[in-house]
mmCIF file of C-alpha atoms in Angstrom:
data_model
loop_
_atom_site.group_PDB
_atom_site.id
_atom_site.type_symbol
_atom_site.label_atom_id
_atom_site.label_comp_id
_atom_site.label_asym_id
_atom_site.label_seq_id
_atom_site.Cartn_x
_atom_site.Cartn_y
_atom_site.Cartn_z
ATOM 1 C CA UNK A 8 15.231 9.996 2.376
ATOM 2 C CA UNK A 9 18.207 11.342 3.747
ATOM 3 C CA UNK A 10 16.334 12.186 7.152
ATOM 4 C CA UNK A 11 15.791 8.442 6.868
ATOM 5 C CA UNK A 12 19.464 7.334 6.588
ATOM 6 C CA UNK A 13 20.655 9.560 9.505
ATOM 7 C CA UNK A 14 18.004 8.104 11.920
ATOM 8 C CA UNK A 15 18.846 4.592 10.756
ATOM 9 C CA UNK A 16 22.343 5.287 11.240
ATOM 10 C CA UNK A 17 21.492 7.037 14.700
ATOM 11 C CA UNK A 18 19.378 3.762 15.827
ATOM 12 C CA UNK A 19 22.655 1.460 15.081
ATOM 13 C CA UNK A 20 24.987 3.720 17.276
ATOM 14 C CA UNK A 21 22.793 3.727 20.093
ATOM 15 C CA UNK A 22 22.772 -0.267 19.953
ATOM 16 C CA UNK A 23 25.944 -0.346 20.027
ATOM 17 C CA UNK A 24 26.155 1.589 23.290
ATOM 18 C CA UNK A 25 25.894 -0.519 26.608
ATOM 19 C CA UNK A 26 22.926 -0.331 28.251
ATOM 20 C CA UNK A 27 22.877 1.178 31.183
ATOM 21 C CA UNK A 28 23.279 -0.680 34.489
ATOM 22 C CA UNK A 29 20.574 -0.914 36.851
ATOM 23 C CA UNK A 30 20.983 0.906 40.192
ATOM 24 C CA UNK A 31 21.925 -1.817 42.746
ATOM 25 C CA UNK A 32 19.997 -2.356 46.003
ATOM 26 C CA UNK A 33 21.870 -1.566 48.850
ATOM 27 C CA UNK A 34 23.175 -4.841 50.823
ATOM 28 C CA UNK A 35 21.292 -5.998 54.150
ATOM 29 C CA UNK A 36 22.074 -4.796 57.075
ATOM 30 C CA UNK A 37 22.762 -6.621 59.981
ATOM 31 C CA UNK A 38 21.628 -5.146 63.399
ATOM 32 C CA UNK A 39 22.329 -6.660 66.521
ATOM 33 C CA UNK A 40 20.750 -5.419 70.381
ATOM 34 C CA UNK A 41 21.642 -6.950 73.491
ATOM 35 C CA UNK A 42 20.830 -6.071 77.178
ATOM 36 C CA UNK A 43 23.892 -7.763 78.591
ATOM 37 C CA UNK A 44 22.276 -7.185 82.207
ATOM 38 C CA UNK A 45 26.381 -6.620 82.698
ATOM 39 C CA UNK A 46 25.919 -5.050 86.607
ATOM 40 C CA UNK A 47 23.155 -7.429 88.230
ATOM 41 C CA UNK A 48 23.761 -10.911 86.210
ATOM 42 C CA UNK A 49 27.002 -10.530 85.332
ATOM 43 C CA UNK A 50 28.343 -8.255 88.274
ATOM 44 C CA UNK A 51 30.397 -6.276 86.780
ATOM 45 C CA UNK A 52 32.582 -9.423 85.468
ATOM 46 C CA UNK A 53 34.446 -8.195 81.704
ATOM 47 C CA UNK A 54 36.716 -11.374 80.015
ATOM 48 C CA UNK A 55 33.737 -13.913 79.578
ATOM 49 C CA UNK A 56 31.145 -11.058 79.606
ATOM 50 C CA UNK A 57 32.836 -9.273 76.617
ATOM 51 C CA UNK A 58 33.751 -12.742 74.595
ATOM 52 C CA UNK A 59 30.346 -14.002 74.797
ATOM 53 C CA UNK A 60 29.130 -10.693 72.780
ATOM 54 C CA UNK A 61 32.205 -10.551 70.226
ATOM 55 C CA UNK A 62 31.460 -14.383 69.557
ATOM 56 C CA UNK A 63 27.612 -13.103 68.910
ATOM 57 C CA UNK A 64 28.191 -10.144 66.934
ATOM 58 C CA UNK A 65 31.020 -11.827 64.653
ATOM 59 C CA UNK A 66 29.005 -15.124 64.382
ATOM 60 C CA UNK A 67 25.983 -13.369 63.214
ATOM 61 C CA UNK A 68 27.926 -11.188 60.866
ATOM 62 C CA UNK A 69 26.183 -7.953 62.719
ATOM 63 C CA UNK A 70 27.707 -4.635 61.104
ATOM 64 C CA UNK A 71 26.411 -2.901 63.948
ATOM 65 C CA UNK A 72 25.559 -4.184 67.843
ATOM 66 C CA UNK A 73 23.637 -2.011 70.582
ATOM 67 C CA UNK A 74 24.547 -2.655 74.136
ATOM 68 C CA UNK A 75 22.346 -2.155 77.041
ATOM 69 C CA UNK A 76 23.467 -2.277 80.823
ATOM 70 C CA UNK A 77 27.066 -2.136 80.060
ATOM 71 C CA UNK A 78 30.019 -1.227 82.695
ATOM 72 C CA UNK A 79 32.633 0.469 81.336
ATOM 73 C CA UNK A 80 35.018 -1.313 82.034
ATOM 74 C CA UNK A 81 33.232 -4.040 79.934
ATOM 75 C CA UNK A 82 33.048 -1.324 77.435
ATOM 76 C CA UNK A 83 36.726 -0.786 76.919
ATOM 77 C CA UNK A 84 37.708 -4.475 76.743
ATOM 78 C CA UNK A 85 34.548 -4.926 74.130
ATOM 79 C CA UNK A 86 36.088 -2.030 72.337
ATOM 80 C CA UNK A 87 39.410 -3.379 72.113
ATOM 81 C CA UNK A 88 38.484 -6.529 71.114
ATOM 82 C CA UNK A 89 35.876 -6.116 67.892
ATOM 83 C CA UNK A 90 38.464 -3.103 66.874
ATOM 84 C CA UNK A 91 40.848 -5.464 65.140
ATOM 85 C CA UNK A 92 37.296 -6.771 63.117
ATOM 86 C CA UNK A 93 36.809 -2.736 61.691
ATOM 87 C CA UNK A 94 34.612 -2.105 64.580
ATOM 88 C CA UNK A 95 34.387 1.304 65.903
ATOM 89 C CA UNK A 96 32.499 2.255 69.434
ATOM 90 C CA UNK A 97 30.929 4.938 71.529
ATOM 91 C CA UNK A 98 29.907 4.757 75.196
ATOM 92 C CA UNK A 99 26.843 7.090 76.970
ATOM 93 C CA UNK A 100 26.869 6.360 80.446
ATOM 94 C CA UNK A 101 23.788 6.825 81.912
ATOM 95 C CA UNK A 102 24.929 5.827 86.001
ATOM 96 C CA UNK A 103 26.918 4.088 87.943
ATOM 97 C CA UNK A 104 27.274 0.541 88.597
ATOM 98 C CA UNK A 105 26.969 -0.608 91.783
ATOM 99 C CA UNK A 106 29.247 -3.973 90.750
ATOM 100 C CA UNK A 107 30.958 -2.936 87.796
ATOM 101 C CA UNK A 108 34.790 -3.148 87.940
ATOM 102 C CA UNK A 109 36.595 0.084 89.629
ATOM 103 C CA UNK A 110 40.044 -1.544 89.079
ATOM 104 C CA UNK A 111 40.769 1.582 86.914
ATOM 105 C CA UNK A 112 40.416 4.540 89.331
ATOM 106 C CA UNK A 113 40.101 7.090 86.044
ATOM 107 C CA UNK A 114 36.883 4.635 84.602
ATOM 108 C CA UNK A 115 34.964 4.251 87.384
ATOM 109 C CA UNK A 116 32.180 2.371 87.825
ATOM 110 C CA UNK A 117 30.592 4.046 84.804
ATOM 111 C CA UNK A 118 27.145 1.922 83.402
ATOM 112 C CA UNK A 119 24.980 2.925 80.663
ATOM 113 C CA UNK A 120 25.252 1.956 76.950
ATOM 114 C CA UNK A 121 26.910 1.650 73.935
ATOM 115 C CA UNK A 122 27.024 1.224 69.805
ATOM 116 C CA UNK A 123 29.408 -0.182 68.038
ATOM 117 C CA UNK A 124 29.532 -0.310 64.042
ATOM 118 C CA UNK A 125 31.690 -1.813 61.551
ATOM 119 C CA UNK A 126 32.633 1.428 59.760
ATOM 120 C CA UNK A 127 33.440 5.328 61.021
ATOM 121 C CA UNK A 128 31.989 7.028 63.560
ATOM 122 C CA UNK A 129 30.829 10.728 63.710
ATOM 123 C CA UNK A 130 28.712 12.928 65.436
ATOM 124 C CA UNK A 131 28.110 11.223 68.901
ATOM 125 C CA UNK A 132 25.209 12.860 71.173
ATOM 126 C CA UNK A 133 24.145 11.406 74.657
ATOM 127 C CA UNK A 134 20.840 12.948 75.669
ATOM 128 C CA UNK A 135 19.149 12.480 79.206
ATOM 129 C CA UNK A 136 15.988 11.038 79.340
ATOM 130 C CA UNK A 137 13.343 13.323 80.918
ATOM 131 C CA UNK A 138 12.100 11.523 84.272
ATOM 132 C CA UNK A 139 9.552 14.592 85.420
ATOM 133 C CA UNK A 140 7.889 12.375 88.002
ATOM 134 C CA UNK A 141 11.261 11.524 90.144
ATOM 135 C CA UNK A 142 13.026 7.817 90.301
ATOM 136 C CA UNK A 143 14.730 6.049 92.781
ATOM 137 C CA UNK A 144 16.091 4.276 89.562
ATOM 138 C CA UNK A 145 19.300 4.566 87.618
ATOM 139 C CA UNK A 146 19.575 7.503 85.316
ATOM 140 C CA UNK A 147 18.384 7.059 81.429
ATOM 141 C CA UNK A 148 19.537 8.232 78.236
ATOM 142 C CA UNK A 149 19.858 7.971 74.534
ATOM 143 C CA UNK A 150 23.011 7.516 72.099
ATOM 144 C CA UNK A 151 23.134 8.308 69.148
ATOM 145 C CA UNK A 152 25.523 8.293 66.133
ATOM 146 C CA UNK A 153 26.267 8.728 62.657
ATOM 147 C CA UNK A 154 27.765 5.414 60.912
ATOM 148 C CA UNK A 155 29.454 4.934 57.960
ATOM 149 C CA UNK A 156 28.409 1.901 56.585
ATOM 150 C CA UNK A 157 29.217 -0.423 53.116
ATOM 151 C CA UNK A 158 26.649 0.816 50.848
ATOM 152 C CA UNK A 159 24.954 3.432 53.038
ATOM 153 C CA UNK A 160 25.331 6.020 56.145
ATOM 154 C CA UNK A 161 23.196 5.713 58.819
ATOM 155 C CA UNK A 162 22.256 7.561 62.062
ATOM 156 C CA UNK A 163 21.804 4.951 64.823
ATOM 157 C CA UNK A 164 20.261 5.260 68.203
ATOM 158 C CA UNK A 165 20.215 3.405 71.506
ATOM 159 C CA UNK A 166 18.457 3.288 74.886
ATOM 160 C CA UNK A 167 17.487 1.566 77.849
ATOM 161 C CA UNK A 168 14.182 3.194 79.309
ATOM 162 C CA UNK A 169 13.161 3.464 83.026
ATOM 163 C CA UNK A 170 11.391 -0.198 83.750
ATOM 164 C CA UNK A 171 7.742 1.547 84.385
ATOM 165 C CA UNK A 172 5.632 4.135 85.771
ATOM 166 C CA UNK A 173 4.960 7.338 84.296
ATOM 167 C CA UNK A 174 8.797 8.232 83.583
ATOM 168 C CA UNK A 175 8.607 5.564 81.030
ATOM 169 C CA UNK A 176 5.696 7.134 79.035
ATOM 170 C CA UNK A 177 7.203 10.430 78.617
ATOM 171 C CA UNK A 178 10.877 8.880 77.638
ATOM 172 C CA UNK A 179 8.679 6.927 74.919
ATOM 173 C CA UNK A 180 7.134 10.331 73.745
ATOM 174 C CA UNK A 181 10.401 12.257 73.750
ATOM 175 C CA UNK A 182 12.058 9.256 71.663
ATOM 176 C CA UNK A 183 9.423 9.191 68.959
ATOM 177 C CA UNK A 184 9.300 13.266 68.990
ATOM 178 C CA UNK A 185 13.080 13.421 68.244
ATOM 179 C CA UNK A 186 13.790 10.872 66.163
ATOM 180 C CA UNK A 187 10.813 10.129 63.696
ATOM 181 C CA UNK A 188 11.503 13.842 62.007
ATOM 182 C CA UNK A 189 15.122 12.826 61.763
ATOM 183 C CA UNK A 190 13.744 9.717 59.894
ATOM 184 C CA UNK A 191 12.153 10.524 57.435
ATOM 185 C CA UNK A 192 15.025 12.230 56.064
ATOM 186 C CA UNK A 193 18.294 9.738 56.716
ATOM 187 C CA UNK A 194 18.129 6.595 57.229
ATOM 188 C CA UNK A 195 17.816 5.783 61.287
ATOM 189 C CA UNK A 196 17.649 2.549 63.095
ATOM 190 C CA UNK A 197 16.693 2.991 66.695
ATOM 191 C CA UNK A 198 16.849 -0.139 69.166
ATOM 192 C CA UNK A 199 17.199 -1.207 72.609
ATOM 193 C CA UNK A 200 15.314 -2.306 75.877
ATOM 194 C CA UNK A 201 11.939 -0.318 75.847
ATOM 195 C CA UNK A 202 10.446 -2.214 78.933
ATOM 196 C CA UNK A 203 7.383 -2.178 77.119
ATOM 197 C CA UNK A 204 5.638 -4.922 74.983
ATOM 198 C CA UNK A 205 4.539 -4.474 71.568
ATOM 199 C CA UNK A 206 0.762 -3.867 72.268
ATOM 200 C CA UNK A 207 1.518 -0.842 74.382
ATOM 201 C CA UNK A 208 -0.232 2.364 72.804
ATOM 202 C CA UNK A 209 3.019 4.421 73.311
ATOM 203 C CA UNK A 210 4.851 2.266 70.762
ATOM 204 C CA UNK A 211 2.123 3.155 67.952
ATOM 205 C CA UNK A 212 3.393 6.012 67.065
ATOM 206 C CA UNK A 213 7.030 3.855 66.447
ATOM 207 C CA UNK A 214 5.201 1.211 64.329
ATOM 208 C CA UNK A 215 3.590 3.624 62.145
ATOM 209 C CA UNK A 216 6.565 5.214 61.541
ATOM 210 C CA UNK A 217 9.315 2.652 61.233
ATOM 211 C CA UNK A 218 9.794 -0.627 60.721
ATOM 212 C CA UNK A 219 10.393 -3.392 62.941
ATOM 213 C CA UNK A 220 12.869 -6.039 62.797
ATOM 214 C CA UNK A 221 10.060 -8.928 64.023
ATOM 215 C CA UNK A 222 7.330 -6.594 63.211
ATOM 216 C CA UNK A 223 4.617 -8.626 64.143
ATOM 217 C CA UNK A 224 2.745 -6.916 67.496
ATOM 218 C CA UNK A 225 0.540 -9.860 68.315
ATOM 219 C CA UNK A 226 3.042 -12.969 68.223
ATOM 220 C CA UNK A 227 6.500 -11.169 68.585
ATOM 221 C CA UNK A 228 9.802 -13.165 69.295
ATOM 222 C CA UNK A 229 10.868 -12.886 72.783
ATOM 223 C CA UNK A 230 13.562 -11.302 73.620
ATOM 224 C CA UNK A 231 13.147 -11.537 77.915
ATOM 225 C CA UNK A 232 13.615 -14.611 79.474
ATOM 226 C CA UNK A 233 11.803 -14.415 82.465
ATOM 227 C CA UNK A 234 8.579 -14.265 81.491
ATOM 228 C CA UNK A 235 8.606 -15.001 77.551
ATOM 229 C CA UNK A 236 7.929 -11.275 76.717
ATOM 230 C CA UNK A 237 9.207 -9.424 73.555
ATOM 231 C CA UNK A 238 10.545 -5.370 75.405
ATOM 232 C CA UNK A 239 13.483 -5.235 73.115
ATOM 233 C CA UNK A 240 13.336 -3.761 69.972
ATOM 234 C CA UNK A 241 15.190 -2.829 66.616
ATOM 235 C CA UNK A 242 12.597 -0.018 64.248
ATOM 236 C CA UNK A 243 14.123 1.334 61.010
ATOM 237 C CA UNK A 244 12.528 4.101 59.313
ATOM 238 C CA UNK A 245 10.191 3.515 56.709
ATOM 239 C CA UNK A 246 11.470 5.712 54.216
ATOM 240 C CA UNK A 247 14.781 3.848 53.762
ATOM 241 C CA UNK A 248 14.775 0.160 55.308
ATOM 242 C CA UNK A 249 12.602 -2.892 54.618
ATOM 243 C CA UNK A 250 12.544 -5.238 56.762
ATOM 244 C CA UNK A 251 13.770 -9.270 55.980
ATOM 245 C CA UNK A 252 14.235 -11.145 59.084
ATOM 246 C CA UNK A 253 14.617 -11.470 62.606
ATOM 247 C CA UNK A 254 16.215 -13.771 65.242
ATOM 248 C CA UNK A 255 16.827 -14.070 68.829
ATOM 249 C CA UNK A 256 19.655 -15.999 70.786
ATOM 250 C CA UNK A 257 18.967 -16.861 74.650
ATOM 251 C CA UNK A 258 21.596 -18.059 76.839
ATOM 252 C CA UNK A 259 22.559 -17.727 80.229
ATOM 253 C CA UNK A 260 24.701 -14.945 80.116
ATOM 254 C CA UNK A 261 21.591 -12.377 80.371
ATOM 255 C CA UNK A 262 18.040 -12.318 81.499
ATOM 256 C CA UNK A 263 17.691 -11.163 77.716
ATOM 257 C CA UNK A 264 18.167 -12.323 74.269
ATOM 258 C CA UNK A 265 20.465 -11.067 71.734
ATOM 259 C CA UNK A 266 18.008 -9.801 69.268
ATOM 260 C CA UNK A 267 18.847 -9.578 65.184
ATOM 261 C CA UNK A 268 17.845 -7.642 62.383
ATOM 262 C CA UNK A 269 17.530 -7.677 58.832
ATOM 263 C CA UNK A 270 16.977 -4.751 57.062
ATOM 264 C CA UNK A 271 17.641 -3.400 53.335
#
């Protein structure tokens, strides 16, 4: 009886107690790539050039924009201007821009890439893409960096791989090699202009082990205007992101669209 008592007095404490809470889902993620083509279409132009892209990434509420063919100079203004927003930025050049701005001797004409993120910064690494089989093209790499996020960290990752040809296989092969073990234990969202389209067999190994943004290899978005093709791309590993949308914007300020992601 008295065994009784205590668990019926137990029973009414533990109603009493508030249940609980579940564990919240992390908020979406906004993801934003853009080959701004800023040496050939733009020549190396920076005030309308940079406002076009701070107009995209703030209108689209993007936490985090990749930038493909970017001068420097168009770096620093782009920079300075989504820094007053909580944006934070990181450069890999990969070249030299034949008509990007040298009107600051200590800049150059650098020309490669760039990430920025509404959040911290940490950890920055620019490697060089392996081209084994010689180039007369511009040099290739890949950034990469560790962001500090609302709700979650994540390691993101940028490139812009040679345009065809062998070289472009074996970049594609050292991408997936180096950053699908990194995946699958931190969150990672790789994008950029891959020069490929989505039924090329080197991107399998990318769509069986992330998501993409579109993900859909027969009838993608495009994201290239000449031609209606789909080469630029936004994966997020499996383990962490899900994938809820997808968008493009094509204007005339590139031969490619800004490309957007949803992931959670």
């Amino acid at each position: 009886m008295r065994n009784r008592v205590l668990l019926t007095m137990l029973a009414a404490v533990l109603a009493l107690l508030p249940a609980v809470p579940a564990r919240a889902a992390p908020p979406q993620l906004r993801v934003l790539t853009f080959n701004a083509c800023g040496n050939v279409c733009r020549l190396g132009e920076v005030d309308v050039t940079t406002r076009n892209i701070v107009y995209q990434v703030r209108g689209r509420n993007a936490a985090v924009a990749m930038v493909q063919e970017l001068c420097f100079t168009q770096f620093l203004v782009l920079r300075n201007r989504l820094a007053k927003y909580g944006y934070r930025a990181v450069f890999g050049a990969a070249t030299n821009g034949g008509r990007c701005a040298n009107d600051l001797d200590r800049h150059g004409r650098g020309f490669g890439v760039a990430i920025l993120a509404r959040g911290p910064l940490s950890g920055q690494v620019v490697h060089r893409l392996p081209a084994p089989h010689g180039s007369p093209e511009e040099g290739r790499v890949v950034l990469a960096v560790t962001a500090r996020l609302p709700g979650r960290t994540v390691f993101l990752a940028t490139t812009h791989t040679a345009p065809r040809g062998p070289n472009l296989d074996v970049q594609l092969g050292a991408l997936r090699g180096w950053l699908t073990p990194i995946s699958r234990t931190r969150p990672v969202i790789f994008g950029g202009d891959l020069n490929v389209t989505p039924r090329n067999r080197h991107l399998d190994g990318f769509y069986a082990g992330f998501h993409e943004a579109n993900n859909d290899r027969l009838e993608p978005l495009p994201t290239f205007t000449r031609g209606g093709s789909k080469i630029d791309y936004l994966f997020a590993g499996t383990s962490h992101f899900r994938p809820r949308g997808a968008a493009t914007s094509c204007t005339a300020y590139s031969d490619h669209c800004m490309y957007l992601g949803i992931f959670q």
